[in-house]
Coordinates of C-alpha atoms in Angstrom, one line a residue:
D1 CA 20.6 -5.7 0.2
A2 CA 18.0 -3.8 2.3
Y3 CA 15.1 -5.9 1.0
R4 CA 16.6 -9.3 1.9
L5 CA 14.7 -11.1 4.6
G6 CA 15.8 -13.2 7.5
P7 CA 15.7 -17.0 8.0
A8 CA 12.4 -17.2 9.8
L9 CA 10.3 -15.8 7.0
W10 CA 7.1 -17.3 5.6
K11 CA 6.1 -19.2 8.8
H12 CA 2.8 -17.4 8.5
R13 CA 1.3 -15.9 5.4
N14 CA -1.0 -13.5 7.3
W15 CA 1.3 -10.5 7.6
I16 CA -0.9 -7.9 9.4
V17 CA -0.7 -4.3 10.5
C18 CA -1.9 -4.1 14.1
A19 CA -2.7 -1.2 16.5
L20 CA 0.0 -0.6 19.1
A21 CA -2.7 -0.6 21.8
F22 CA -5.9 -2.6 21.8
K23 CA -8.4 -3.4 24.6
N24 CA -5.6 -2.8 27.2
R25 CA -4.0 -6.1 26.2
K26 CA -0.4 -6.7 27.2
R27 CA 1.9 -9.4 25.8
R28 CA 5.6 -10.1 25.8
L29 CA 7.3 -9.2 22.6
M30 CA 9.1 -11.8 20.6
T31 CA 7.5 -14.7 22.4
P32 CA 9.0 -18.0 21.2
R33 CA 6.9 -20.0 18.7
R34 CA 4.5 -17.1 18.2
W35 CA 4.4 -14.3 15.6
T36 CA 7.3 -11.8 15.1
E37 CA 6.4 -8.3 15.9
L38 CA 7.7 -5.7 13.4
F39 CA 7.3 -2.0 13.9
F40 CA 6.9 0.2 10.8
L41 CA 7.2 3.9 10.3
D42 CA 3.7 4.0 9.1
E43 CA 1.0 2.0 7.3
A44 CA 2.3 2.8 3.8
T45 CA 5.7 1.3 4.8
A46 CA 4.0 -1.8 6.2
F47 CA 2.0 -2.2 3.0
A48 CA 5.2 -1.9 0.9
A49 CA 6.5 -4.9 2.9
G50 CA 3.4 -6.9 2.0
H51 CA 1.2 -6.5 5.1
R52 CA -2.5 -5.7 5.4
P53 CA -4.7 -4.3 8.2
C54 CA -5.6 -6.6 11.1
A55 CA -9.2 -7.7 11.1
E56 CA -9.4 -7.7 14.9
C57 CA -7.6 -4.6 16.3
R58 CA -8.1 -2.4 13.2
R59 CA -11.5 -3.6 12.0
A60 CA -12.6 -0.4 10.3
A61 CA -9.3 -0.2 8.4
Y62 CA -9.5 -3.9 7.5
N63 CA -13.0 -3.5 6.1
A64 CA -12.1 -0.4 4.2
W65 CA -9.0 -2.0 2.8
M66 CA -10.8 -5.3 1.8
D67 CA -13.6 -3.3 0.1
A68 CA -11.1 -1.2 -1.8
L69 CA -9.1 -4.3 -2.7
A70 CA -12.2 -6.0 -4.1
E71 CA -13.1 -2.8 -6.1
G72 CA -9.5 -2.3 -7.3
L73 CA -9.2 -5.9 -8.5
G74 CA -12.7 -5.8 -10.0
R75 CA -14.0 -8.9 -8.2
P76 CA -16.1 -9.8 -5.1
R77 CA -14.6 -9.3 -1.7
C78 CA -12.8 -12.5 -0.6
R79 CA -11.8 -13.9 2.7
A80 CA -8.5 -13.0 4.5
P81 CA -6.7 -16.3 3.8
E82 CA -7.2 -15.8 0.0
V83 CA -5.9 -12.2 0.3
D84 CA -3.0 -13.4 2.4
A85 CA -2.1 -16.0 -0.3
L86 CA -2.3 -13.4 -3.0
L87 CA -0.1 -10.9 -1.1
H88 CA 2.4 -13.7 -0.4
R89 CA 2.7 -14.5 -4.1
E90 CA 3.2 -10.8 -4.8
R91 CA 5.7 -10.1 -2.1
A92 CA 7.8 -13.3 -2.0
E93 CA 10.5 -14.0 -4.5
P94 CA 10.5 -17.8 -4.5
G95 CA 13.7 -19.3 -3.2
A96 CA 15.5 -15.9 -3.0
R97 CA 14.5 -14.8 0.5
R98 CA 13.8 -11.3 -0.6
L99 CA 10.8 -9.1 -1.5
K100 CA 9.7 -8.9 -5.1
R101 CA 10.0 -5.8 -7.1
H102 CA 7.4 -5.2 -9.8
P103 CA 7.8 -3.1 -12.9
A104 CA 5.5 -0.1 -13.1
R105 CA 5.2 3.4 -14.5
L106 CA 5.7 6.1 -12.0
E107 CA 2.9 8.3 -13.4
D108 CA 0.4 5.4 -13.0
L109 CA 0.9 4.9 -9.2
P110 CA -1.4 6.1 -6.5
D111 CA -0.4 8.0 -3.4
G112 CA 0.8 5.6 -0.7
A113 CA 2.8 3.3 -3.1
F114 CA 6.5 2.7 -2.5
I115 CA 9.1 2.6 -5.2
L116 CA 12.8 2.0 -5.4
L117 CA 14.8 5.0 -6.4
P118 CA 17.8 4.8 -8.8
D119 CA 20.2 5.2 -5.8
G120 CA 18.6 2.1 -4.1
A121 CA 16.6 4.0 -1.5
A122 CA 12.8 3.4 -1.0
A123 CA 10.5 6.3 -1.5
L124 CA 6.8 7.0 -0.9
V125 CA 4.7 8.3 -3.8
L126 CA 2.7 11.3 -2.6
R127 CA 1.0 13.7 -5.0
D128 CA 3.6 15.3 -7.3
R129 CA 6.6 14.2 -5.2
L130 CA 8.6 11.3 -4.0
L131 CA 9.6 11.1 -0.3
P132 CA 12.7 9.1 0.5
W133 CA 12.1 6.7 3.4
R134 CA 14.2 7.0 6.5
H135 CA 13.9 5.2 9.9
T136 CA 13.0 8.5 11.5
G137 CA 10.6 9.8 8.9
Y138 CA 10.5 10.9 5.3
G139 CA 13.4 12.9 3.8
A140 CA 13.3 16.0 1.6
P141 CA 10.9 15.6 -1.3
R142 CA 12.0 15.0 -4.8
P143 CA 10.1 15.6 -8.0
R144 CA 7.8 12.7 -8.9
G145 CA 8.8 12.5 -12.6
R146 CA 7.6 9.8 -15.0
G147 CA 8.8 6.5 -16.5
E148 CA 9.6 2.9 -15.6
I149 CA 10.5 2.2 -12.0
A150 CA 10.7 -0.8 -9.6
L151 CA 7.5 -0.9 -7.5
L152 CA 7.9 -2.3 -3.9
T153 CA 4.3 -2.2 -2.8
P154 CA 2.5 -5.4 -3.9
P155 CA 0.2 -4.8 -7.0
A156 CA -2.9 -6.0 -5.1
T157 CA -2.3 -3.3 -2.5
V158 CA -1.7 -0.8 -5.2
A159 CA -5.1 -1.8 -6.6
A160 CA -6.7 -1.0 -3.1
L161 CA -4.9 2.3 -3.0
M162 CA -6.1 3.2 -6.5
A163 CA -9.7 2.3 -5.4
G164 CA -9.5 4.9 -2.6
Y165 CA -7.9 3.3 0.4
R166 CA -5.7 6.0 2.1
P167 CA -3.0 4.6 4.4
R168 CA -2.0 6.4 7.6
L169 CA 1.2 8.3 7.0
H170 CA 4.0 9.4 9.3
P171 CA 3.6 13.2 10.1
S172 CA 6.9 13.9 8.2
A173 CA 5.1 12.9 4.9
N174 CA 3.1 16.2 5.1
A175 CA 5.8 18.4 6.5

């Protein structure tokens, strides 16, 4: 199953999307007893996995996302640990070591959300189309359609997207 997670998951609940370069800092990847670096195709892909923007190296994106999240959820802006706990509840299938899938209607989803296609592939929702995800970029567009689907992006992140946050997308999304 492509959405099954490894044995080291949940050590930290603050799953963040960082910049590849920040203040000329250098660090060794996969340092023991530190966080695990993951590299995503784009921000929408990281959001589908349950991550949020980093408050340090991506401060403007973090502030915009947190403001959109508060607006989308219809409540005051909260602190990062509360958001991380919410995202963890929405992404983690307890005891199953896999990401949750949420029922949704395709026509209700904003641009930037990820769904599971009937063939088991993940796809980005973008305007009137679905873009199948690939390691190298998005595949040929398919019609968006309507109806019940399995949503991969956590509902809180979908709320932020609906409130206007626009994730950075790989160039192939607009090809």
